[in-house]
Short mmCIF file of C-alpha atoms in Angstrom, two decimals:
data_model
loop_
_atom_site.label_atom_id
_atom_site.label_comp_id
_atom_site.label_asym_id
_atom_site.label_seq_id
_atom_site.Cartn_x
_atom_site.Cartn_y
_atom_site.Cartn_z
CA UNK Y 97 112.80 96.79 111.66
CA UNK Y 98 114.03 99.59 109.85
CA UNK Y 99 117.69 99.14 108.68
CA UNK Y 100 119.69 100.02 105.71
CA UNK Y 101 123.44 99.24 105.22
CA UNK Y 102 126.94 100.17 103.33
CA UNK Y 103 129.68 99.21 102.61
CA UNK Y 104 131.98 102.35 104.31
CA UNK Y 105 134.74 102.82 101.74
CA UNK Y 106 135.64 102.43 97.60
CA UNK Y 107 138.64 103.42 95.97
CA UNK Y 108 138.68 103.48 92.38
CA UNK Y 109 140.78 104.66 89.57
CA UNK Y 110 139.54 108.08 87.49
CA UNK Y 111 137.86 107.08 84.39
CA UNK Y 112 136.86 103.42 85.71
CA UNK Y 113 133.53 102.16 87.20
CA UNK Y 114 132.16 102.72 90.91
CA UNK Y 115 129.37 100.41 91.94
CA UNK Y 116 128.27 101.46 96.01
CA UNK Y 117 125.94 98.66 97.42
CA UNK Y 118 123.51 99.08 99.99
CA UNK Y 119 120.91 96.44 101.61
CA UNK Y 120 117.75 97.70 102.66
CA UNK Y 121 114.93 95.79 105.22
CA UNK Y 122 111.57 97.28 104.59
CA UNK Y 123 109.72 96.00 100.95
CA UNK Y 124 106.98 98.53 101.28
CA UNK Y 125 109.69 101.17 100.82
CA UNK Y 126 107.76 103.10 97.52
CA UNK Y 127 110.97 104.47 96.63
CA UNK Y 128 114.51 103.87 97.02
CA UNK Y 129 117.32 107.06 96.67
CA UNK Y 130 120.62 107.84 96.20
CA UNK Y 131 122.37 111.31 97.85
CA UNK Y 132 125.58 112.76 97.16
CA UNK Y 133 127.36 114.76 100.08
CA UNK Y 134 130.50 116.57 99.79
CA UNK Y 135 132.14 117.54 102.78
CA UNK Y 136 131.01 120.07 104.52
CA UNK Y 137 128.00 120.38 102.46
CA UNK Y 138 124.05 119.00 102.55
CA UNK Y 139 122.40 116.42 101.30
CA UNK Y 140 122.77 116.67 96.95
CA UNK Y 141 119.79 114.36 95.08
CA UNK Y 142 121.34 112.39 93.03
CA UNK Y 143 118.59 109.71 91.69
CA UNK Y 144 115.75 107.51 92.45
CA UNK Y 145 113.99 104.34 91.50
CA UNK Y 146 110.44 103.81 92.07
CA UNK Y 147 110.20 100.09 93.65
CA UNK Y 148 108.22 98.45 90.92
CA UNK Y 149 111.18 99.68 88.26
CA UNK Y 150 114.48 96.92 88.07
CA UNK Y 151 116.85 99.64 86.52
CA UNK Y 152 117.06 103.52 85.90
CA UNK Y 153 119.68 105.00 83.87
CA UNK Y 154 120.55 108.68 84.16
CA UNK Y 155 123.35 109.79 82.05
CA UNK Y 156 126.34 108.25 84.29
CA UNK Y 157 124.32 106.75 86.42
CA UNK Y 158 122.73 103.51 86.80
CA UNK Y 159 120.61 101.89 89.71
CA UNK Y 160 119.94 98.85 89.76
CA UNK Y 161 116.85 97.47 92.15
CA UNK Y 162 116.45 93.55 93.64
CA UNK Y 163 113.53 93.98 95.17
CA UNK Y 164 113.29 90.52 96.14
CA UNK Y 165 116.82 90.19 97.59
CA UNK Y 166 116.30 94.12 99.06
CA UNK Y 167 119.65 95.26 97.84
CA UNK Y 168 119.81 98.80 95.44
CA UNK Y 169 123.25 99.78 93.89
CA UNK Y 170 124.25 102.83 92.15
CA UNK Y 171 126.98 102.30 89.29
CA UNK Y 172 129.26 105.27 88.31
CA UNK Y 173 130.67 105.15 84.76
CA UNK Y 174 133.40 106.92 83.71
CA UNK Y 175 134.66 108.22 87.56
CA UNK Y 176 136.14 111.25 87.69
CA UNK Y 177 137.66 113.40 90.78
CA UNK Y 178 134.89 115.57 91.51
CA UNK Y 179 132.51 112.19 92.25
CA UNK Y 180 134.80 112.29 95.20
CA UNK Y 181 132.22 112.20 98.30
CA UNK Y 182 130.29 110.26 100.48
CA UNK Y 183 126.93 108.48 98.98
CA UNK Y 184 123.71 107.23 100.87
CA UNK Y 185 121.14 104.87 100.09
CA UNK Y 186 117.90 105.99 101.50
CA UNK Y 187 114.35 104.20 101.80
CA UNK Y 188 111.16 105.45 102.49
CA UNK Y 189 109.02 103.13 104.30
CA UNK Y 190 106.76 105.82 105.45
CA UNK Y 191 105.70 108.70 103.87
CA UNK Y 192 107.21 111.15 106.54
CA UNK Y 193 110.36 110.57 106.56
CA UNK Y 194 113.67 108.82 104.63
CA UNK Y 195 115.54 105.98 106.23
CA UNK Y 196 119.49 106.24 105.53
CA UNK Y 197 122.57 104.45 105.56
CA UNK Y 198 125.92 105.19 107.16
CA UNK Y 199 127.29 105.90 104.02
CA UNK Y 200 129.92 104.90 101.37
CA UNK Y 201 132.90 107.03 100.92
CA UNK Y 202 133.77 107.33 97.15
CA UNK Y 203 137.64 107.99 96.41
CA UNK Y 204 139.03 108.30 93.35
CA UNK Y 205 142.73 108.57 92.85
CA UNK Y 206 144.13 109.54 89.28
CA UNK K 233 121.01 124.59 94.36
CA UNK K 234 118.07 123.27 95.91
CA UNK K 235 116.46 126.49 96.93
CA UNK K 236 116.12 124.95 100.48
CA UNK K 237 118.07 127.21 102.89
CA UNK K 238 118.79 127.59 106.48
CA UNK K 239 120.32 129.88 108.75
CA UNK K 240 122.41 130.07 110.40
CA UNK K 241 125.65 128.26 109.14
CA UNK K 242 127.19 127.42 112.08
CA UNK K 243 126.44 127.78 115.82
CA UNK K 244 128.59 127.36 119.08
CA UNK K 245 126.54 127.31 122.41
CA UNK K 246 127.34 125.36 125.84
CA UNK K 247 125.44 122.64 127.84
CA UNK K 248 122.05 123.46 129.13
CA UNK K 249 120.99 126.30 126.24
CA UNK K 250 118.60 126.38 124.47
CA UNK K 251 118.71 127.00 120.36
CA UNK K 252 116.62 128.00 117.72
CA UNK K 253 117.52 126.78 113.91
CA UNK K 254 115.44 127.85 110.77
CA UNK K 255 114.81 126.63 107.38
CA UNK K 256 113.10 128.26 104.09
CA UNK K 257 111.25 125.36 101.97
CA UNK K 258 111.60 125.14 98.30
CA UNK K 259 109.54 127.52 96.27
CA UNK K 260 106.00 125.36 95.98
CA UNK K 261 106.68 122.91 98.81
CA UNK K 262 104.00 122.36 101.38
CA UNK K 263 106.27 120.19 104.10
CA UNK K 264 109.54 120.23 105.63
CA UNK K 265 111.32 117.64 107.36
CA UNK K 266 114.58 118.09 110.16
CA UNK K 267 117.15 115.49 110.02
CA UNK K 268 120.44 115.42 112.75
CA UNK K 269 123.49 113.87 111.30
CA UNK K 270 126.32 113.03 113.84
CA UNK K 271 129.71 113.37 112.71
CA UNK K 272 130.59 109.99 110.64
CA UNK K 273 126.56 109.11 110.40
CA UNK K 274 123.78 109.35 108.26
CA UNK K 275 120.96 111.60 108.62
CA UNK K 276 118.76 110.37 111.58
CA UNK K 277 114.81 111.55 110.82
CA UNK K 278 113.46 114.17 113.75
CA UNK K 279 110.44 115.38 112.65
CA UNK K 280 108.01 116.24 109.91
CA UNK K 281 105.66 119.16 109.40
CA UNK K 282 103.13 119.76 107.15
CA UNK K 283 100.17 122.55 107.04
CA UNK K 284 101.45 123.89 110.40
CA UNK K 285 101.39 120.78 112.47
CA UNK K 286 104.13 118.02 113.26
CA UNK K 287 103.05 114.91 110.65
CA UNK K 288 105.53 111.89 112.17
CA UNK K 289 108.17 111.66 114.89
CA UNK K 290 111.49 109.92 115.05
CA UNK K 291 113.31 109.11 118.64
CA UNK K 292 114.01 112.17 119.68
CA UNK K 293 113.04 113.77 123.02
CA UNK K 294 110.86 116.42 123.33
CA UNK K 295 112.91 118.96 124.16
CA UNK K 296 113.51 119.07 120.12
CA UNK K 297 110.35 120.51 118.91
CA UNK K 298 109.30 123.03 116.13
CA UNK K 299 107.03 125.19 114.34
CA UNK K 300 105.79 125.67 110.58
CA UNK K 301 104.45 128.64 109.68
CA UNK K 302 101.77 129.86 107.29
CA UNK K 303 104.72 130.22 104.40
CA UNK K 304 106.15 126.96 104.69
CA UNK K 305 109.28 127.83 106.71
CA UNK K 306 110.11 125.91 109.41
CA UNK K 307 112.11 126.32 113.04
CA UNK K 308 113.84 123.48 115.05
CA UNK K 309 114.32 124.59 118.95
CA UNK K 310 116.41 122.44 121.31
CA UNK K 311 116.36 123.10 125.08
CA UNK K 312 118.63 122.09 127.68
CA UNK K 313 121.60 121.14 124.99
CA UNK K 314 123.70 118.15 125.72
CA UNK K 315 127.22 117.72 124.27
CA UNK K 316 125.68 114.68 122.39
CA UNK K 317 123.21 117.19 120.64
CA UNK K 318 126.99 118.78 118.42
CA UNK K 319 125.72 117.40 114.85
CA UNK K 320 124.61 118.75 111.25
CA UNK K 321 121.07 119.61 111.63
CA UNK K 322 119.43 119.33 107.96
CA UNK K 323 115.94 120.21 106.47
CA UNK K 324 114.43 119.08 103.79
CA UNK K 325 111.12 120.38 101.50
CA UNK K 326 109.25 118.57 99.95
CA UNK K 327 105.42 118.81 98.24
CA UNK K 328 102.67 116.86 99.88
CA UNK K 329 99.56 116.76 97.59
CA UNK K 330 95.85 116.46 98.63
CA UNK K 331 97.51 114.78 101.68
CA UNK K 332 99.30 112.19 100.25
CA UNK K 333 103.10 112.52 101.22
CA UNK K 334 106.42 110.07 99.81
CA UNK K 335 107.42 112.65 97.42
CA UNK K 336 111.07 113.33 97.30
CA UNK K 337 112.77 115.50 99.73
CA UNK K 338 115.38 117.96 98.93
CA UNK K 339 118.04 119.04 101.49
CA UNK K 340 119.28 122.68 102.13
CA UNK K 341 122.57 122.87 103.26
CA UNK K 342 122.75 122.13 107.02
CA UNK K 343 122.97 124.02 110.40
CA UNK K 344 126.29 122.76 111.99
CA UNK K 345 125.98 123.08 116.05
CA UNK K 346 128.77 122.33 118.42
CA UNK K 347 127.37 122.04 122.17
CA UNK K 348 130.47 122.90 124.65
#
């Protein structure tokens, strides 16, 4: 089946570390995402890893991809207040259309 | 800014209408793809289109159906709204190429519908 999960809420401290987890269910997923959304607002692109990659780095970002275990996670360095939103995981497991999570909402307090 | 946009904003209507939503596709995209989001969810796929005709299907009745036209822009119609229908309604471009799709989709910034 198709199925991708979150954790629903982090809290962190500005200037520490988020890390948002998500388990996904279908291995022939090509490639795995990350969205931002601020309320009120779409979908923002935030990354991607390409399933035969184990780690992408992207300024403050880093994913980090078990393929083997299905899990992806998105680290945060540095956290500030406008990283303040709610994050989805998202697979592909056809090429139509992206399979999402629930979502995490990200707070950080100062 | 994605360049994806969609019109309009926001939209109140009641039980049993029927409603029209549109989206403009990326500069260079080829395929657009509606997602409805429920207050509190994520993004549940509708539908895809690509060179005018619907390329996958998520489960949704077919009362939602849409169009592409010959510039890439897209419309979603629902008929015979139901209160469970009130959601985000998102699109998303995207560039299929010599018919081979996965590329990554990017969303405009929503439709919000309330069904009274």
């Amino acid at each position: 089946g198709e199925d991708v999960e979150q954790s629903l809420f982090l809290s962190v401290r500005e200037g520490d570390s988020s890390v948002i987890n998500c388990t996904y269910t279908d291995s022939s997923s090509t490639y795995l995402y990350w969205y931002k959304q601020e309320p009120g607002a779409g979908l923002q692109l935030l990354t991607y890893i390409f399933s035969n990659m184990d780690m992408k780095q992207d300024q403050r970002l880093t994913v980090l991809l078990n393929k083997k275990d299905k899990h992806l996670s998105l680290r945060i360095a540095d956290t500030q207040t406008g990283d303040s939103a709610i994050y989805f995981c998202a697979e592909s497991p056809n090429t139509d259309k992206l399979i999402f999570g629930t979502g995490t909402r990200l707070q950080v307090f100062p | 800014e994605t360049g994806v946009t969609q019109s309009p904003t926001h939209l109140i209507k009641t039980r049993g209408q029927q409603v029209t939503l549109r989206c403009s596709s990326q500069s260079g995209h080829n395929t657009v793809s509606w997602y409805q989001q429920a207050l509190g969810q994520g993004p549940q796929f509708i539908f895809q289109y690509y060179r005018e005709e619907e390329n996958g299907r998520g489960n949704f009745p077919p009362r939602f159906s849409g169009l592409q036209f010959p510039n890439y822009s897209s419309e979603l119609n629902v008929n015979a709204l139901e209160l469970d229908d009130s959601a985000l309604y998102l699109c998303a471009s995207s560039l299929a190429q010599r018919g081979v799709f996965g590329e990554t989709q990017y969303f405009g910034p929503g439709t919000r519908l309330l069904v009274l």
